[in-house]
């Protein structure tokens, strides 16, 4: 069955969201064809989507390895892996592969993978069962649920006595499912169920990962701190450290043996093993190279001391142990801080209240019962009461009462919004003062809050084009670093053997080989590229989350990156620069028709149109018809109804041919326009009014003058964009006179009027030919071709589904200030990403020469390997903290409204 259908008549596209368990895509195609329409571009393959939690990724090369493994798997059509989010989104053909094989492909690449949720799970509820003791009980409940209409899938866990049910909210709801379980009781077997809220998997995984690295760091410290004490502290405190120099056999001392024993448990190379097995090199490989070099050489020193009477050498056990401890500390801090990059998203998710007051009303509208229930048990069409100070649990319509709602957490608008019967309320917003009764219209994942969260999660997973720089660098970075470390070691060793530097440069108890080795290990460790891979995704995560909290939904890194280059913004007029609620201010009759006839024809035709002007004309015509003693609500049927994009509509009402639209529509149909009509049109346009003409049987019968107030912030936005070096342009289907008047009022000089939807897209392309990055701001189906044609499409949140689908950025609160916010946030984010690259590469560029010993001949400064490890950890931490500063972002423009 279909969950939603969006059809764009302009470009001939349809998007159908459906449950594959219930209906096949072929059936949908056949249904459209049976309705008399041809279907082209139908995919022969069934494509499903799943999301995976990937564990064990350390840097960009890891995410690339996972993406490559998934892309190479049979049946996988597309795979996107997000390093900062530690997730993968996989598009696959279920006829070729399945979820188990996809997970196996990730595991074969050396990483762990867990299924987050199948892409087709739309609504599901988790229930804890009571009274279920046997397999027969479980089967009874499963059968009762599976036979219910609207239940899509039942997943039962007998051990935990829990059940997860996927359902269609149009047909059934959580309370009905609990009732079905109770009604399945037979004899002495009484079944019951209660709501069970599982912890969010992402939060659980994040806590587990923090716990894991914390334990690993503490375990490492348990061994590495004594190693440090035995090698660097006690030897400097005679006589307390003299016992460490006691020889056990030949030159082997107690101190050396203790350091070897304590260092052994700290060594780990599992990540490096998996990386090398998949023929790639990542941070783990560099760490393993550095620690292995130090540890193996130290073992060589130990064995040599054990077997020799005159050998002198310095072991590096403390270098290996301390290096690993610092890396684990850096990883632990990085994960703790990285979790804060999605704080804005977590706050959005937690906006909805836990409980709601469900009410039952009689026919007279009186409340006869009130029950407090979990928000997750709310079903569509439920009535619930919201008292002052309480939060709205789900999206709905007010049916009784009046109040003000604070929608700032969703829309960013601080001023309370009036709510009266018929008005929409958004789940998660706060009721300010009055008590209201709301009817639930959207529940579960269909609420605006849930869709915002889903959209932002998808955006955070998408990879920004600027990330390619990090990907390209990481491909050759590790081999280059290893080569640089080897060259460093060779250079210092050869020059030492050749006597090219004085012997006093060599620290006490070390030789030429050991000094060279220490420089080489420091180069390997300090150059780890893990910070490079975090530079872009962490900034994108914070920016998209912050944008959502301000009412700006950015659909991914690509949109975020493109927006900072915008040099021209193209605005639609109706519903974008104007309020979008036009009203008729005057009506005139021509050709001797009566007002009743004019209104009847206008109502009949405009009833089939969704355009704001059509609705205004229809509403005014109904009022006028009642004034002229016509109380009938009957609307005549229209035959041969036709939409003329950017011009108007037409059809046959009874035996009369009626056209309703602008002057261009009548000219195309050869309807003569006399001097009287021209004067009326001209006068209306000078007052920034749109003239809607009505022609009956080839003659102009009358006209409606419609005005649509300009949004109060429009002028401020245009001026601010100009101060940012951005040109503002208006492209509208309205007439030249009205368009010019509106443009003059808001401060736009470049105006293109009487333009159809295809023409709007053409204008966008013309502007792009001037080497300008163009953003298009629109709200209707007519704007969707232009939104797609623009470099960045911005849809007004109150607009149509098609426009929102076509856009790259959605302005939830329909406020033009957020055009400025979106562009400014993009600029700040790109600036932050560039700064992150400076932090990430700056450490490497500056620290590598120091680690290689470039300052040693002049200052005697050496970057010890464990210090290099601390620098590497600080690099990653500084990048994440830099990205977190975006959470303090404030809107650059905030116009006070009356």
XYZ file of N, CA and C in Angstrom, residues 5-112:
324
model
N 2.005 9.979 -1.892
C 2.172 10.147 -3.333
C 2.322 11.629 -3.623
N 3.402 12.004 -4.311
C 3.609 13.387 -4.727
C 3.763 13.395 -6.232
N 2.903 14.161 -6.923
C 2.917 14.222 -8.388
C 3.241 15.637 -8.821
N 4.214 15.782 -9.709
C 4.557 17.079 -10.275
C 4.068 17.143 -11.717
N 2.975 17.865 -11.977
C 2.456 17.927 -13.348
C 3.375 18.680 -14.299
N 4.266 19.530 -13.720
C 5.132 20.332 -14.581
C 6.210 19.493 -15.259
N 6.869 18.633 -14.498
C 7.942 17.827 -15.091
C 7.543 16.372 -15.291
N 6.268 16.054 -15.008
C 5.779 14.699 -15.274
C 6.382 13.629 -14.404
N 6.747 13.967 -13.170
C 7.355 13.005 -12.255
C 6.404 12.690 -11.113
N 6.481 11.484 -10.602
C 5.718 11.092 -9.422
C 6.636 10.353 -8.466
N 6.530 10.676 -7.185
C 7.290 9.986 -6.141
C 6.291 9.245 -5.264
N 6.417 7.921 -5.206
C 5.491 7.088 -4.441
C 6.253 6.400 -3.321
N 5.810 6.633 -2.097
C 6.397 5.965 -0.937
C 5.468 4.812 -0.562
N 5.994 3.589 -0.528
C 5.121 2.431 -0.325
C 5.810 1.369 0.520
N 5.014 0.412 0.994
C 5.530 -0.698 1.790
C 5.692 -1.909 0.879
N 6.898 -2.343 0.572
C 7.108 -3.456 -0.346
C 6.547 -4.780 0.158
N 6.328 -4.872 1.495
C 5.737 -6.111 2.028
C 4.271 -6.252 1.618
N 3.629 -5.115 1.328
C 2.198 -5.115 1.016
C 1.937 -5.089 -0.486
N 2.679 -4.264 -1.211
C 2.434 -4.107 -2.642
C 3.764 -4.036 -3.384
N 3.795 -4.573 -4.612
C 4.992 -4.520 -5.456
C 4.975 -3.248 -6.287
N 6.159 -2.793 -6.660
C 6.248 -1.580 -7.473
C 5.588 -1.781 -8.837
N 5.610 -3.030 -9.334
C 4.955 -3.307 -10.620
C 3.466 -3.027 -10.550
N 2.860 -3.313 -9.388
C 1.429 -3.075 -9.214
C 1.123 -1.572 -9.284
N 2.019 -0.775 -8.704
C 1.851 0.680 -8.752
C 1.920 1.168 -10.195
N 2.868 0.617 -10.947
C 3.007 0.990 -12.356
C 1.747 0.624 -13.135
N 1.230 -0.575 -12.907
C 0.024 -1.026 -13.607
C -1.173 -0.149 -13.267
N -1.264 0.299 -12.001
C -2.376 1.155 -11.583
C -2.369 2.479 -12.341
N -1.163 3.070 -12.490
C -1.048 4.334 -13.223
C -1.416 4.129 -14.687
N -0.945 3.025 -15.276
C -1.239 2.741 -16.687
C -2.720 2.471 -16.898
N -3.359 1.814 -15.927
C -4.804 1.559 -16.031
C -5.618 2.845 -15.958
N -5.020 3.889 -15.337
C -5.704 5.185 -15.260
C -5.557 5.980 -16.547
N -4.833 5.413 -17.534
C -4.717 6.049 -18.839
C -3.461 6.854 -19.057
N -2.433 6.658 -18.197
C -1.180 7.401 -18.338
C -0.025 6.445 -18.601
N 0.926 6.914 -19.398
C 2.093 6.092 -19.729
C 3.195 6.301 -18.691
N 3.822 5.213 -18.264
C 4.895 5.276 -17.273
C 6.222 5.041 -17.968
N 7.129 6.018 -17.846
C 8.471 5.891 -18.428
C 9.515 5.973 -17.322
N 10.659 5.370 -17.591
C 11.756 5.416 -16.621
C 11.506 4.570 -15.398
N 10.602 3.592 -15.520
C 10.306 2.713 -14.376
C 11.489 1.791 -14.115
N 11.995 1.749 -12.897
C 13.146 0.874 -12.602
C 12.741 -0.590 -12.569
N 13.443 -1.412 -13.343
C 13.138 -2.846 -13.355
C 13.546 -3.495 -12.042
N 14.514 -2.908 -11.367
C 15.017 -3.509 -10.141
C 14.296 -2.935 -8.920
N 14.073 -3.765 -7.957
C 13.542 -3.323 -6.669
C 14.731 -2.812 -5.844
N 14.675 -1.571 -5.421
C 15.768 -1.003 -4.640
C 15.277 -0.723 -3.217
N 15.998 -1.251 -2.243
C 15.699 -0.978 -0.844
C 16.882 -0.248 -0.219
N 16.627 0.354 0.921
C 17.651 1.141 1.603
C 17.784 0.668 3.046
N 19.005 0.566 3.525
C 19.229 0.236 4.935
C 20.344 1.119 5.476
N 20.355 1.272 6.788
C 21.397 2.045 7.452
C 22.138 1.145 8.422
N 23.455 1.284 8.436
C 24.300 0.445 9.283
C 25.138 1.312 10.215
N 25.317 0.832 11.425
C 26.266 1.446 12.357
C 27.601 0.759 12.156
N 28.633 1.518 11.783
C 29.960 0.960 11.510
C 30.875 1.256 12.687
N 31.505 0.232 13.221
C 32.414 0.393 14.356
C 33.850 0.091 13.921
N 34.770 0.872 14.438
C 36.183 0.615 14.170
C 36.810 1.554 13.161
N 36.057 2.556 12.649
C 36.637 3.497 11.687
C 37.441 4.555 12.439
N 38.670 4.762 12.014
C 39.550 5.704 12.708
C 39.825 6.952 11.883
N 39.845 6.838 10.551
C 40.169 7.993 9.725
C 39.516 7.839 8.357
N 39.812 8.778 7.465
C 39.176 8.803 6.157
C 39.434 7.533 5.363
N 40.637 6.974 5.465
C 40.933 5.762 4.712
C 40.055 4.603 5.168
N 39.656 4.608 6.449
C 38.754 3.566 6.956
C 37.386 3.683 6.302
N 36.842 4.912 6.289
C 35.514 5.095 5.690
C 35.542 4.780 4.207
N 36.654 5.108 3.546
C 36.784 4.769 2.128
C 36.821 3.259 1.926
N 37.507 2.545 2.830
C 37.592 1.087 2.732
C 36.215 0.450 2.894
N 35.413 0.958 3.851
C 34.056 0.433 4.051
C 33.202 0.720 2.822
N 33.298 1.947 2.324
C 32.497 2.331 1.157
C 32.870 1.485 -0.056
N 34.157 1.226 -0.204
C 34.613 0.417 -1.330
C 34.137 -1.023 -1.196
N 34.194 -1.567 0.031
C 33.750 -2.943 0.267
C 32.261 -3.094 -0.016
N 31.477 -2.099 0.396
C 30.028 -2.146 0.164
C 29.704 -1.978 -1.318
N 30.375 -1.041 -1.965
C 30.104 -0.785 -3.387
C 30.450 -1.988 -4.247
N 31.477 -2.743 -3.843
C 31.897 -3.916 -4.617
C 31.023 -5.139 -4.362
N 30.196 -5.090 -3.309
C 29.345 -6.231 -2.978
C 28.248 -6.418 -4.025
N 27.907 -7.655 -4.334
C 26.864 -7.957 -5.313
C 25.533 -7.379 -4.852
N 24.830 -6.728 -5.776
C 23.498 -6.223 -5.481
C 23.455 -4.843 -4.873
N 24.608 -4.313 -4.452
C 24.639 -2.964 -3.867
C 24.764 -1.943 -4.994
N 23.809 -1.027 -5.051
C 23.784 -0.015 -6.104
C 24.491 1.271 -5.710
N 24.417 1.599 -4.421
C 25.049 2.829 -3.939
C 25.316 2.690 -2.453
N 26.446 3.203 -2.010
C 26.781 3.168 -0.578
C 27.458 4.477 -0.197
N 26.983 5.072 0.896
C 27.573 6.305 1.417
C 27.953 6.053 2.868
N 29.202 6.359 3.224
C 29.686 6.117 4.586
C 30.093 7.446 5.207
N 29.557 7.729 6.396
C 29.895 8.949 7.128
C 30.848 8.639 8.269
N 32.035 9.235 8.235
C 33.048 8.951 9.256
C 32.631 9.501 10.617
N 32.243 10.785 10.665
C 31.895 11.404 11.944
C 30.637 10.780 12.540
N 29.680 10.419 11.683
C 28.431 9.818 12.154
C 28.591 8.330 12.418
N 29.652 7.725 11.837
C 29.933 6.297 11.959
C 28.749 5.453 11.476
N 28.199 5.876 10.344
C 27.060 5.170 9.759
C 27.271 4.998 8.269
N 26.517 4.042 7.705
C 26.517 3.818 6.260
C 25.076 3.713 5.784
N 24.798 4.320 4.642
C 23.480 4.213 4.018
C 23.669 3.435 2.724
N 22.973 2.315 2.605
C 23.209 1.388 1.498
C 21.923 1.204 0.689
N 22.006 1.419 -0.635
C 20.909 1.140 -1.564
C 21.230 -0.203 -2.226
N 20.315 -1.159 -2.127
C 20.616 -2.493 -2.659
C 19.387 -3.128 -3.299
N 19.661 -4.134 -4.140
C 18.611 -4.895 -4.806
C 18.319 -6.137 -3.970
N 17.133 -6.218 -3.340
C 16.839 -7.358 -2.463
C 16.740 -8.691 -3.189
N 16.618 -8.643 -4.530
C 16.577 -9.880 -5.310
C 17.968 -10.489 -5.487
N 19.013 -9.683 -5.231
C 20.389 -10.149 -5.434
C 21.100 -10.391 -4.103
N 20.854 -9.512 -3.134
C 21.547 -9.611 -1.851
C 20.570 -9.373 -0.706
N 21.049 -9.532 0.512
C 20.211 -9.268 1.680
C 21.031 -8.567 2.757
N 20.392 -8.250 3.857
C 21.062 -7.485 4.910
C 22.242 -8.242 5.514
N 22.103 -9.556 5.667
C 23.190 -10.361 6.251
C 24.442 -10.328 5.378
N 24.243 -10.397 4.059
C 25.393 -10.364 3.144
C 26.058 -8.982 3.128
N 25.242 -7.943 3.273
C 25.787 -6.584 3.310
C 26.630 -6.400 4.573
N 26.113 -6.860 5.698
C 26.858 -6.772 6.959
C 28.143 -7.589 6.883
N 28.060 -8.765 6.231
C 29.247 -9.624 6.084
C 30.320 -8.929 5.255
N 29.906 -8.163 4.234
C 30.873 -7.446 3.401
C 31.662 -6.438 4.239
N 30.973 -5.790 5.176
C 31.652 -4.831 6.064
C 32.604 -5.566 7.008
N 32.133 -6.678 7.550
C 32.962 -7.452 8.485
C 34.181 -8.038 7.793
N 34.034 -8.459 6.535
C 35.174 -8.985 5.774
C 36.228 -7.905 5.541
N 35.776 -6.637 5.560
C 36.720 -5.530 5.380
C 37.431 -5.180 6.685
N 37.038 -5.883 7.786
C 37.720 -5.671 9.065
C 37.014 -4.742 10.027
N 35.723 -4.470 9.790
C 34.974 -3.584 10.677
C 33.723 -4.299 11.184
N 33.169 -3.775 12.266
C 31.913 -4.303 12.790
C 30.752 -3.502 12.228
